[in-house]
PDB file of C-alpha atoms in Angstrom:
ATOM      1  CA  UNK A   1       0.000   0.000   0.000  1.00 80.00           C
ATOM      2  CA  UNK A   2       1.247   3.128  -0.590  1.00 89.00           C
ATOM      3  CA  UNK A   3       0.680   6.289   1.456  1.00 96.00           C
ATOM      4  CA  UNK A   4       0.070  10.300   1.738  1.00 97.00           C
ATOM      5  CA  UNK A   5       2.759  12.064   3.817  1.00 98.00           C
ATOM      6  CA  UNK A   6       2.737  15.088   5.061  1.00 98.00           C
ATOM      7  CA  UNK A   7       6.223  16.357   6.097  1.00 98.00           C
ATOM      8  CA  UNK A   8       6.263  19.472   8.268  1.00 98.00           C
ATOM      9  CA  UNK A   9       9.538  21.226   9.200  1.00 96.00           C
ATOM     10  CA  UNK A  10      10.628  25.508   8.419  1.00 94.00           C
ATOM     11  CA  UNK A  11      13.673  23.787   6.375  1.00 92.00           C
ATOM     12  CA  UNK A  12      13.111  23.005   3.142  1.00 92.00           C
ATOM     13  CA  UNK A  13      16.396  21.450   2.917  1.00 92.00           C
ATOM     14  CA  UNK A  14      15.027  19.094   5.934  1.00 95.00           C
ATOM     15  CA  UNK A  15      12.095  18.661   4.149  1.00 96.00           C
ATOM     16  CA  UNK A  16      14.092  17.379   0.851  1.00 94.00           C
ATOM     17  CA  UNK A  17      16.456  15.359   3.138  1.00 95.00           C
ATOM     18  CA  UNK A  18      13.102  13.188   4.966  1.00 97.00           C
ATOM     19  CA  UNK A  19      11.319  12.608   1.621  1.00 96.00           C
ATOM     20  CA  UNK A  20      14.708  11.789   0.498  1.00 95.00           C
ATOM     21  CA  UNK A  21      15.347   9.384   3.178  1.00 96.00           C
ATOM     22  CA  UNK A  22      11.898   7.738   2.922  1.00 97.00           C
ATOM     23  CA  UNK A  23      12.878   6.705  -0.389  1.00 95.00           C
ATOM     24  CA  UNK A  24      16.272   5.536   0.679  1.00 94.00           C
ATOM     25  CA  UNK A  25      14.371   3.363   3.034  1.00 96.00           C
ATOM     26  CA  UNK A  26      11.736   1.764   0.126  1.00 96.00           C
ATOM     27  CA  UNK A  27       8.629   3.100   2.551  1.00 96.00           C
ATOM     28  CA  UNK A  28       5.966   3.108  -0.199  1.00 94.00           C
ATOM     29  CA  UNK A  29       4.040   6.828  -0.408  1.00 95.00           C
ATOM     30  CA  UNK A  30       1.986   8.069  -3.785  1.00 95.00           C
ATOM     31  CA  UNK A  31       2.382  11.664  -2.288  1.00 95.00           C
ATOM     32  CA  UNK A  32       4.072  13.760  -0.288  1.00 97.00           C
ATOM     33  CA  UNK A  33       3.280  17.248   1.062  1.00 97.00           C
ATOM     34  CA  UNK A  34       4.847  19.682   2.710  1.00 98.00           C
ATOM     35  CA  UNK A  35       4.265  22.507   4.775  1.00 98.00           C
ATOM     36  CA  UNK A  36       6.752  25.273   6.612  1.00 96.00           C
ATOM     37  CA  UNK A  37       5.123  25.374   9.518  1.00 96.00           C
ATOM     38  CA  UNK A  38       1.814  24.207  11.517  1.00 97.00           C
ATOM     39  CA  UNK A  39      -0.364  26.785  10.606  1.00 97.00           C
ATOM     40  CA  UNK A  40       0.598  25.665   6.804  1.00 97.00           C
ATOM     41  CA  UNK A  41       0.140  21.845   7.702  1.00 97.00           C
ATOM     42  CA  UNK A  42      -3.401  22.743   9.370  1.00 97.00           C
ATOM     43  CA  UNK A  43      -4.535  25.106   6.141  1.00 96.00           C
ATOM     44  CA  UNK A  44      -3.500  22.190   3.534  1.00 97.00           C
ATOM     45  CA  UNK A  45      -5.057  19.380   5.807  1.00 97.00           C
ATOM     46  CA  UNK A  46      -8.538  21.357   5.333  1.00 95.00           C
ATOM     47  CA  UNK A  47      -8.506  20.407   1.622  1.00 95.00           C
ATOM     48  CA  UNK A  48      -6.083  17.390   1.569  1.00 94.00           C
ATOM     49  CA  UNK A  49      -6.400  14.257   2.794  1.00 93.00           C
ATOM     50  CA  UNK A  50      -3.234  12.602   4.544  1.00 97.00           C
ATOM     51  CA  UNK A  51      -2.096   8.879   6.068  1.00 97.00           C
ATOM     52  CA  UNK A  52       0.449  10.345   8.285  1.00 98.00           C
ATOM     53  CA  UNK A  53       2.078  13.981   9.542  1.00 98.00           C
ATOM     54  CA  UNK A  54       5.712  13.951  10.378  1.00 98.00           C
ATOM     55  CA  UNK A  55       6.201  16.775  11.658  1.00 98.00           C
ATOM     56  CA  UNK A  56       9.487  19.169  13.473  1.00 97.00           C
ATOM     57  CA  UNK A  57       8.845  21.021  16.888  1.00 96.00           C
ATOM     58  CA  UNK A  58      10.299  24.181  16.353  1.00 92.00           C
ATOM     59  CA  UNK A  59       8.848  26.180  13.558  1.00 93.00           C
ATOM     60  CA  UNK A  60       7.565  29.672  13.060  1.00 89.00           C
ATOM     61  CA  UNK A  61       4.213  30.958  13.327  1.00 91.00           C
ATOM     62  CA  UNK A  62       2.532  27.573  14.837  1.00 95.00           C
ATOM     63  CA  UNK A  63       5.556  25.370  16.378  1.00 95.00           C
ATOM     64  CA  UNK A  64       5.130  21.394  16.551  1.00 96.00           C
ATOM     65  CA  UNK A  65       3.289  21.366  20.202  1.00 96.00           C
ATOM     66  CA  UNK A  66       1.102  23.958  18.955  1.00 97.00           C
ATOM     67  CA  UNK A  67       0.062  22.143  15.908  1.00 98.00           C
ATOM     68  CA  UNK A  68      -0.446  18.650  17.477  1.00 98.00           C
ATOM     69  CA  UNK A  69      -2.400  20.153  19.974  1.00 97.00           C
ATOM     70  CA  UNK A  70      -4.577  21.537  17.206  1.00 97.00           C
ATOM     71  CA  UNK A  71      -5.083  18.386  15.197  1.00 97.00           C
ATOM     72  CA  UNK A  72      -6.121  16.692  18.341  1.00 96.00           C
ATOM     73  CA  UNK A  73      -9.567  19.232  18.652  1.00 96.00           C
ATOM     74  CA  UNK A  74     -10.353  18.158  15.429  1.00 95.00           C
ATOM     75  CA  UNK A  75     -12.243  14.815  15.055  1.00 93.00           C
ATOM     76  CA  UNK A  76     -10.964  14.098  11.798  1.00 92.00           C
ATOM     77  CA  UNK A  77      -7.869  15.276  11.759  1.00 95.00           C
ATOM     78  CA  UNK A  78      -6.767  13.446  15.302  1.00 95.00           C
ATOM     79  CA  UNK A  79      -7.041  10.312  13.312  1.00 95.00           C
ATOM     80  CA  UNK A  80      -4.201  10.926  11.389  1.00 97.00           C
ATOM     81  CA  UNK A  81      -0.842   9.451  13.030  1.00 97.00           C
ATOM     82  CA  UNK A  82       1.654  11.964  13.839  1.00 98.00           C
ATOM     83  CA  UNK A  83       5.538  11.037  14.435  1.00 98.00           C
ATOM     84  CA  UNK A  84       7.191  13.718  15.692  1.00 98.00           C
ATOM     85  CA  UNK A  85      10.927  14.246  13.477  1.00 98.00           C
ATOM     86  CA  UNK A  86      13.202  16.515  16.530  1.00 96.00           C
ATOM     87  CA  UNK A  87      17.050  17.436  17.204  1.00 93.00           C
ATOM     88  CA  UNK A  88      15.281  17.053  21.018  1.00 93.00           C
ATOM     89  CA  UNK A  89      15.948  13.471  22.078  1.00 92.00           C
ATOM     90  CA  UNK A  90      15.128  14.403  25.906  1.00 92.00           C
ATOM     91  CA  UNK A  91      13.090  12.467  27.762  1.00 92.00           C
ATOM     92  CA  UNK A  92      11.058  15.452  28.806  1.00 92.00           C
ATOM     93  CA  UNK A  93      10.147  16.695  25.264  1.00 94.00           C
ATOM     94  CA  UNK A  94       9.511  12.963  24.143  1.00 96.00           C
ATOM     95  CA  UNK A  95       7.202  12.401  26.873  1.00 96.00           C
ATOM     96  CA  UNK A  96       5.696  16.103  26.185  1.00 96.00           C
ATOM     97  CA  UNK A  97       4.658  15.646  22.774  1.00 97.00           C
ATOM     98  CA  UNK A  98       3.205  12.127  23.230  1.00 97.00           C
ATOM     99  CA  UNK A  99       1.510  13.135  26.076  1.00 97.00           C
ATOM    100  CA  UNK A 100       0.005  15.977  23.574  1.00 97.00           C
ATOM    101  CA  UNK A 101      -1.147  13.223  21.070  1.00 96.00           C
ATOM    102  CA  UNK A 102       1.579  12.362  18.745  1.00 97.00           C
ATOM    103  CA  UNK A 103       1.931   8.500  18.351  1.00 97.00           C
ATOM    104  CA  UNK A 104       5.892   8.559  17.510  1.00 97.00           C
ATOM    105  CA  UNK A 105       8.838   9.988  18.062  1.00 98.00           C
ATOM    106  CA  UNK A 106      11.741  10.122  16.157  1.00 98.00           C
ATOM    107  CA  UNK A 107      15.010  12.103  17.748  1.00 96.00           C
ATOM    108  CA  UNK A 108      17.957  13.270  14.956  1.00 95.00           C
ATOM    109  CA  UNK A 109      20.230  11.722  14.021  1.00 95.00           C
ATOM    110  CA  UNK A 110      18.401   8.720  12.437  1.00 95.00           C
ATOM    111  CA  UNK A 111      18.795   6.691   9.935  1.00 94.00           C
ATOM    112  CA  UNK A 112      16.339   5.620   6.988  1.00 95.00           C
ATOM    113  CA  UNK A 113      15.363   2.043   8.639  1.00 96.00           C
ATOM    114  CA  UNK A 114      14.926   4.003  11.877  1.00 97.00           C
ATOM    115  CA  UNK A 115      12.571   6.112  10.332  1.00 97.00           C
ATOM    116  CA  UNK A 116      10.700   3.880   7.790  1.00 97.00           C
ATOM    117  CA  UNK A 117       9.951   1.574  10.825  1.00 97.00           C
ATOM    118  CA  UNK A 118       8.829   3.916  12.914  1.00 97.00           C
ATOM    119  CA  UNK A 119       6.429   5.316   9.796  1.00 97.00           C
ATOM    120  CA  UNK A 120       4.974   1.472   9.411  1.00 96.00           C
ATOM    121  CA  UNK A 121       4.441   0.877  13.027  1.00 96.00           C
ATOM    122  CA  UNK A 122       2.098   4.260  13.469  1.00 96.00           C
ATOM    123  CA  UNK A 123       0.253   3.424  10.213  1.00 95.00           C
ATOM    124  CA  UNK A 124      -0.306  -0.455  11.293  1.00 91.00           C
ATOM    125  CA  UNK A 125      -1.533   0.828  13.907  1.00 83.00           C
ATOM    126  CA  UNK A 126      -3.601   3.323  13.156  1.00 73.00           C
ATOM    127  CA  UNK A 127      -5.513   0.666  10.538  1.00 58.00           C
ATOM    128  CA  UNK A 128      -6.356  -1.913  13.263  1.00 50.00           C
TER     129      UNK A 128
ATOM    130  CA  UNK B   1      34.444  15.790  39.549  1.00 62.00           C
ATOM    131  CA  UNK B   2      37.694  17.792  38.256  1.00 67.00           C
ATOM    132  CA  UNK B   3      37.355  20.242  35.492  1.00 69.00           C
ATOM    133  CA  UNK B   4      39.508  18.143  33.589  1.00 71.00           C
ATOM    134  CA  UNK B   5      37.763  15.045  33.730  1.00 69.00           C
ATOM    135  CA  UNK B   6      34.148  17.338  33.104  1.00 72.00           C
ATOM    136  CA  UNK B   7      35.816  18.852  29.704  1.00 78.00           C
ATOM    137  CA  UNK B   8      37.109  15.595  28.477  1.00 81.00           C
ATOM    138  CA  UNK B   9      33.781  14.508  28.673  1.00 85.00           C
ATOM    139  CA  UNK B  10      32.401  16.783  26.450  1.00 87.00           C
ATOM    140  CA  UNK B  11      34.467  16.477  24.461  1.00 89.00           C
ATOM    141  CA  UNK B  12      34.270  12.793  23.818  1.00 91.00           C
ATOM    142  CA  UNK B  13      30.467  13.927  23.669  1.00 92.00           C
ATOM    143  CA  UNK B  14      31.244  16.205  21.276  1.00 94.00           C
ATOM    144  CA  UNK B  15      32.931  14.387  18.893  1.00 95.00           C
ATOM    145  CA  UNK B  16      30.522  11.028  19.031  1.00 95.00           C
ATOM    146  CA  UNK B  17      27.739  13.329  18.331  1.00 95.00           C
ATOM    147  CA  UNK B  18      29.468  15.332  15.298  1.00 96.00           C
ATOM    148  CA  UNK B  19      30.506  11.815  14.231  1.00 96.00           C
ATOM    149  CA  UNK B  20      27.204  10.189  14.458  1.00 96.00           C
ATOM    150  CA  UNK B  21      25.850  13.161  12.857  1.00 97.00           C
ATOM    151  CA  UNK B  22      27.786  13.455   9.904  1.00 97.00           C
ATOM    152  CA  UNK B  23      28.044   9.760   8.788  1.00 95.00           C
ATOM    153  CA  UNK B  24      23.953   8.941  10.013  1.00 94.00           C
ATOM    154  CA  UNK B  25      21.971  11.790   8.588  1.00 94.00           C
ATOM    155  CA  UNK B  26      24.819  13.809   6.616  1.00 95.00           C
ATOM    156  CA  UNK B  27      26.307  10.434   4.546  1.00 94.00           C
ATOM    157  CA  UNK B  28      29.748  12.003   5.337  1.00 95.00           C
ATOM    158  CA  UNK B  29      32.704   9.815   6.067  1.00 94.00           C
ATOM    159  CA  UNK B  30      34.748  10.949   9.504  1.00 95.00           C
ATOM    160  CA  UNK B  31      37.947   9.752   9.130  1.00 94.00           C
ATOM    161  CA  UNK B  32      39.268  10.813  12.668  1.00 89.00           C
ATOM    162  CA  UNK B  33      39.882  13.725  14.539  1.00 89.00           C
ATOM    163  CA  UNK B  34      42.227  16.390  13.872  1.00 85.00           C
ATOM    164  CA  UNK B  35      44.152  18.953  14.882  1.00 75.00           C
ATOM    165  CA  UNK B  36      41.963  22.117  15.862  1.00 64.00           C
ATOM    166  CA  UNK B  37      44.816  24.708  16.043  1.00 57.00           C
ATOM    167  CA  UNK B  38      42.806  27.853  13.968  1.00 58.00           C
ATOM    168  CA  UNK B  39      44.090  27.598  11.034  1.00 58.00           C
ATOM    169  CA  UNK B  40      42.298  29.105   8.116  1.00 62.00           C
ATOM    170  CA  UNK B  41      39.235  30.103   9.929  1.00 65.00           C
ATOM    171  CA  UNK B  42      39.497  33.210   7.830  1.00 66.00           C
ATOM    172  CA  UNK B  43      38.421  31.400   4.715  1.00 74.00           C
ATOM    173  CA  UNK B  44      35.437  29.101   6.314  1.00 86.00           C
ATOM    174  CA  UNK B  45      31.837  29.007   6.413  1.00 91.00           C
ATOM    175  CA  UNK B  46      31.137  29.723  10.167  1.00 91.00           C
ATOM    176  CA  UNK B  47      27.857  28.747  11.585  1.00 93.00           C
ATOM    177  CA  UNK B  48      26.599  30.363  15.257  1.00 92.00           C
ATOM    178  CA  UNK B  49      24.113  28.632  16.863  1.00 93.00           C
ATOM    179  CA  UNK B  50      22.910  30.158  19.908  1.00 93.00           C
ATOM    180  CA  UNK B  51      20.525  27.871  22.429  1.00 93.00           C
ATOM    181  CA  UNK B  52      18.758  29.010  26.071  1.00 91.00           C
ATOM    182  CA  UNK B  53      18.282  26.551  28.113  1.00 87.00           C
ATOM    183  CA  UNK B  54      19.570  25.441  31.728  1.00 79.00           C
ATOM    184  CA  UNK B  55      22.538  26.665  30.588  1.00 80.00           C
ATOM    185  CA  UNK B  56      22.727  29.040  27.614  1.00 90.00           C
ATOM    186  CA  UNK B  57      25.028  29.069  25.402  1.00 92.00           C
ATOM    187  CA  UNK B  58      26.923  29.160  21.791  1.00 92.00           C
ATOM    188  CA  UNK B  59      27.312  26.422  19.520  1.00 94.00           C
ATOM    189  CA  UNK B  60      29.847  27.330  16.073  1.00 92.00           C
ATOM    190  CA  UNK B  61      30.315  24.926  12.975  1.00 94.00           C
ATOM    191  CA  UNK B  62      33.497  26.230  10.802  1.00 92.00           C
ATOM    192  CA  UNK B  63      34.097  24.000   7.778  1.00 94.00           C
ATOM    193  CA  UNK B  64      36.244  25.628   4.580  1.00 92.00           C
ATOM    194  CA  UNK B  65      34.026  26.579   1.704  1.00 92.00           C
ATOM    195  CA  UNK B  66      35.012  23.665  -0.564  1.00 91.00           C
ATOM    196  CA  UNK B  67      34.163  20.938   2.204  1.00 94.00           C
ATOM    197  CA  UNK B  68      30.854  22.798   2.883  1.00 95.00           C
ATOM    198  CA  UNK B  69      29.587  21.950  -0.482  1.00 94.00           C
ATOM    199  CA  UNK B  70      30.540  18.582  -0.451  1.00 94.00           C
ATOM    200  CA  UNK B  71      28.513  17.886   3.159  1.00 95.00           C
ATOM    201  CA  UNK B  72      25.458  19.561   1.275  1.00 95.00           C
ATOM    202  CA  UNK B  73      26.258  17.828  -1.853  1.00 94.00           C
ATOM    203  CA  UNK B  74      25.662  14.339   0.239  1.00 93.00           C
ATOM    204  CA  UNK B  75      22.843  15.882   2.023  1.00 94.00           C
ATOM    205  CA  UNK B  76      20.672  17.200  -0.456  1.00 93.00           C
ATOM    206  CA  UNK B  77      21.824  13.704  -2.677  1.00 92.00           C
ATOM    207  CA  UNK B  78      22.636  15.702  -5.776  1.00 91.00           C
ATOM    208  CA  UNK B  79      24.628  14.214  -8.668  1.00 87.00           C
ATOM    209  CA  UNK B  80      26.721  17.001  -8.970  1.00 83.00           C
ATOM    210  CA  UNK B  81      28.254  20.002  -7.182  1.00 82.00           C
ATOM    211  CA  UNK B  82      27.476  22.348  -9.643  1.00 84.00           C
ATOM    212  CA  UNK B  83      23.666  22.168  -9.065  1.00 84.00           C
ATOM    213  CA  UNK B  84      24.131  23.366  -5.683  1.00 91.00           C
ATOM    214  CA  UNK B  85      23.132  26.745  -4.756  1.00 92.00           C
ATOM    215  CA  UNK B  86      25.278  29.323  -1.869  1.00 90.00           C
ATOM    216  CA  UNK B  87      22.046  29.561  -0.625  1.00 91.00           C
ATOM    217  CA  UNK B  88      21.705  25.538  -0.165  1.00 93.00           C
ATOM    218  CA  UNK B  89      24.936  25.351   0.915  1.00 94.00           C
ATOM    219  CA  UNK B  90      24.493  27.870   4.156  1.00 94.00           C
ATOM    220  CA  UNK B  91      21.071  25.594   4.804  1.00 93.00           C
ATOM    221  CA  UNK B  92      22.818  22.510   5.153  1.00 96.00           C
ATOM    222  CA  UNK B  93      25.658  23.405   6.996  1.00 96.00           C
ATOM    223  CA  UNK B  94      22.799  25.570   9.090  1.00 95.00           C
ATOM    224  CA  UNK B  95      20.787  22.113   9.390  1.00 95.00           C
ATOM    225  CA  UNK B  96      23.895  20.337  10.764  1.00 97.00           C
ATOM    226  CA  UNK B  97      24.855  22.689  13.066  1.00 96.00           C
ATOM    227  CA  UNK B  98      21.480  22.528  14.428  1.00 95.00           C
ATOM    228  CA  UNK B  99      20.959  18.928  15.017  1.00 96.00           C
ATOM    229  CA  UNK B 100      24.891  18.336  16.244  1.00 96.00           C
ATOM    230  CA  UNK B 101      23.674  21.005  18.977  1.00 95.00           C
ATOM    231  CA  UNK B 102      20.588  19.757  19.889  1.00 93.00           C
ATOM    232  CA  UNK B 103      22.426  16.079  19.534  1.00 94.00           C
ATOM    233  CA  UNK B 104      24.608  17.436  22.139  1.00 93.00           C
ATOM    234  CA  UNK B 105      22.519  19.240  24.430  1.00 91.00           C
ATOM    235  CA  UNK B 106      19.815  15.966  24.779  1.00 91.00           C
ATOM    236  CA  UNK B 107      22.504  13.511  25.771  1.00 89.00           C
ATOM    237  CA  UNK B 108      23.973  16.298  28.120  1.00 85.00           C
ATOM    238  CA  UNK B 109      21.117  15.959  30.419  1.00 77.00           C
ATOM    239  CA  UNK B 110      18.141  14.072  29.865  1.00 70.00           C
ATOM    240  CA  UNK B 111      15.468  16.243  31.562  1.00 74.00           C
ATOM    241  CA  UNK B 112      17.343  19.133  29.985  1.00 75.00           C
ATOM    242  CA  UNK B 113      15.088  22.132  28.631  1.00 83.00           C
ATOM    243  CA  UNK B 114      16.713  24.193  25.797  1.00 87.00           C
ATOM    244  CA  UNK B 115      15.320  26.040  22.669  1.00 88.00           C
ATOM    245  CA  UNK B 116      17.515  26.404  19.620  1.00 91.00           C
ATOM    246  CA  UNK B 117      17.844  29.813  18.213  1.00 91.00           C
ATOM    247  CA  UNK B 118      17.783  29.581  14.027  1.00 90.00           C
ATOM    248  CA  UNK B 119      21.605  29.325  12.859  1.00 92.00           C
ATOM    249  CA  UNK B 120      23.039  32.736  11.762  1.00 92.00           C
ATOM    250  CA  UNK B 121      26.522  32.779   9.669  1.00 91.00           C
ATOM    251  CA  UNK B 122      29.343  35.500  10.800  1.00 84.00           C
ATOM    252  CA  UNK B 123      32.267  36.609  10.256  1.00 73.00           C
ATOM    253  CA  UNK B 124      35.605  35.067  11.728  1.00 62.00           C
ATOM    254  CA  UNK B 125      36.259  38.741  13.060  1.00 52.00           C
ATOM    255  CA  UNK B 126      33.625  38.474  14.941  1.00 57.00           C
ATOM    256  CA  UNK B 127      34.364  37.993  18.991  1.00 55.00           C
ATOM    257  CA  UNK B 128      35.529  34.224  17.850  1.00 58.00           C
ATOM    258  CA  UNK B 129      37.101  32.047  19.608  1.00 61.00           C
ATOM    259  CA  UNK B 130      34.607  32.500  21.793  1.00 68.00           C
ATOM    260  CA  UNK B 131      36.532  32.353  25.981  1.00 71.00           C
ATOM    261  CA  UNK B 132      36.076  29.380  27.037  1.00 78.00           C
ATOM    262  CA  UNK B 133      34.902  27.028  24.214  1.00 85.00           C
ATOM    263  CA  UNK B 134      35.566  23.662  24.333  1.00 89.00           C
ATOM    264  CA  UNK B 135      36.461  22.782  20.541  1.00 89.00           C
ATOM    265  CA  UNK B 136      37.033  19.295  18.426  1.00 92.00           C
ATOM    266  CA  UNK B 137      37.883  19.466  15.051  1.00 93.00           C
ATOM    267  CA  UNK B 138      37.109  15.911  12.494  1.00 95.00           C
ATOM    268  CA  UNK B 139      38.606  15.020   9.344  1.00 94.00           C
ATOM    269  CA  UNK B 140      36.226  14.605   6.692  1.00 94.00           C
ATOM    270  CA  UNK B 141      37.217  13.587   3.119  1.00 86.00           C
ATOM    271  CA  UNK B 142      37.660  16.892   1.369  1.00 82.00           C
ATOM    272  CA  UNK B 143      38.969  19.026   4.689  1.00 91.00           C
ATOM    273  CA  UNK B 144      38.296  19.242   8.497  1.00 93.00           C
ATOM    274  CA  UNK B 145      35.305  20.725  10.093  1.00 94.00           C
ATOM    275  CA  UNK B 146      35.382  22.017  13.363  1.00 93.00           C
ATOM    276  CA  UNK B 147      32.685  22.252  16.359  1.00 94.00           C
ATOM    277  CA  UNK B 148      32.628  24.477  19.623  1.00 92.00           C
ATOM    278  CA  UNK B 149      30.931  24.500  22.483  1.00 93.00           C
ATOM    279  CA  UNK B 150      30.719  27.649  25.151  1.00 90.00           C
ATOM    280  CA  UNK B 151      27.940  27.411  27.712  1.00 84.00           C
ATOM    281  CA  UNK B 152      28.063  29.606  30.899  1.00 70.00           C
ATOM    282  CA  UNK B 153      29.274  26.125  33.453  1.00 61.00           C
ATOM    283  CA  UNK B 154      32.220  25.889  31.073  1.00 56.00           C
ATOM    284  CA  UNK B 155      33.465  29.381  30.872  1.00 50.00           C
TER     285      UNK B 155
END
């Protein structure tokens, strides 16, 4: 099966690098978005329809804890899996954003497997 | 614990996380460290990174031009380094400057809480070296990049 991504990060040379990577990996997606920031992700997600969000904490305008905490007052949109893609690999902020909703976390550096498992675990899961 | 023994292990921290870095996400060979005397600075891309947190501080990347645009070549996966833009070039080395930091700062302390400023590039004349920054320089294929570190406990 192959899915719809949405990547959300304020680099769009991190952007590049994840799609990038995702293909390194062979994780199957038909399309993939992208969006600069959450208030971005959250205007395209009105009109688009997405598998999974991966998405960075700190961005401009609406920053990663902002936007999960967004998606999950939405009952549609809190149905779509988020993993969380973050130079913070504390405990604290790990525990933070899952706490807020997001079903993965993924701290950098990572490599492709690292990330194309995590990607198949939230979408199995999210289809059971 | 002696000063000593506290800077040697950042600096073991710093250099597993520049290495991990570079080879993981970067696809950049380390081939060791090297020697971080100073040399050349004048003619490198310099990268400030500053972070507040519990403590603040400055993070720097310095990498010569030419080696720059090889790490972004490898990055960005182009075929060729003549389809790379100055402008891609300072995002990259931006983009690794930020996650060697934040690599840094998680493993520092795991309950840490610090907030990344965006990377900004400067001039070697300005107030660099930095007093008090704990520095490790790596050998990469095509030249050596250099890292320092300068919170307020190690100054």
């Amino acid at each position: 099966m192959a899915y719809r991504v949405l990547i959300v990060d304020d680099s769009p040379a991190m952007r590049s690098f994840i799609r990038r990577v995702m293909q390194i990996s062979g994780f199957e997606f038909e399309r993939c978005l992208e969006a600069g920031d959450g208030a971005e992700a959250l205007s395209m997600l009105e009109s688009e329809w997405v598998d999974v969000i991966l998405t960075d904490i700190n961005m401009p305008h609406m920053n990663g804890e902002q936007f999960v905490r967004r998606l999950e007052e939405d009952d549609c949109m809190r149905s779509i899996p988020v993993l969380v893609v973050s130079t913070d690999g504390t405990e604290r902020r790990i525990h933070q954003m899952l706490s807020l909703g997001a079903k993965g976390y993924v701290s950098k550096p990572f490599t492709p497997q690292t990330l194309r498992g995590e990607l198949e675990r939230l979408l199995r899961t999210s289809y059971v | 614990m002696s000063e000593a023994v506290f800077q040697d292990g950042i600096e073991r921290l710093l250099t597993k996380a520049a290495e991990e870095v570079l080879e993981t996400m970067f696809f950049t060979s380390v081939f060791g460290s090297a020697d971080s005397s100073g040399a050349g600075l004048e003619s490198h891309l310099l990268a400030k990174l500053s972070f507040k947190g519990s403590p603040p501080g400055v993070f720097w990347v310095s990498v010569p031009q030419e080696t720059a645009r090889l790490v972004a070549v490898n990055f960005l996966g182009l075929e060729h380094e003549n389809e790379l833009a100055d402008s891609q070039v300072r995002s990259v080395i931006g983009e690794l400057a930020n996650v060697i930091c934040g690599t840094v700062l998680s493993r520092l302390e795991s309950n840490a809480v610090f907030e990344l400023d965006a990377p900004e590039f400067v001039n070697n004349a300005e107030s660099f070296p930095y007093p008090g920054a704990i520095s490790r320089s790596l050998e990469l294929e095509s030249g050596t990049l250099t890292i320092f570190l300068a919170t307020d406990c190690l100054s």
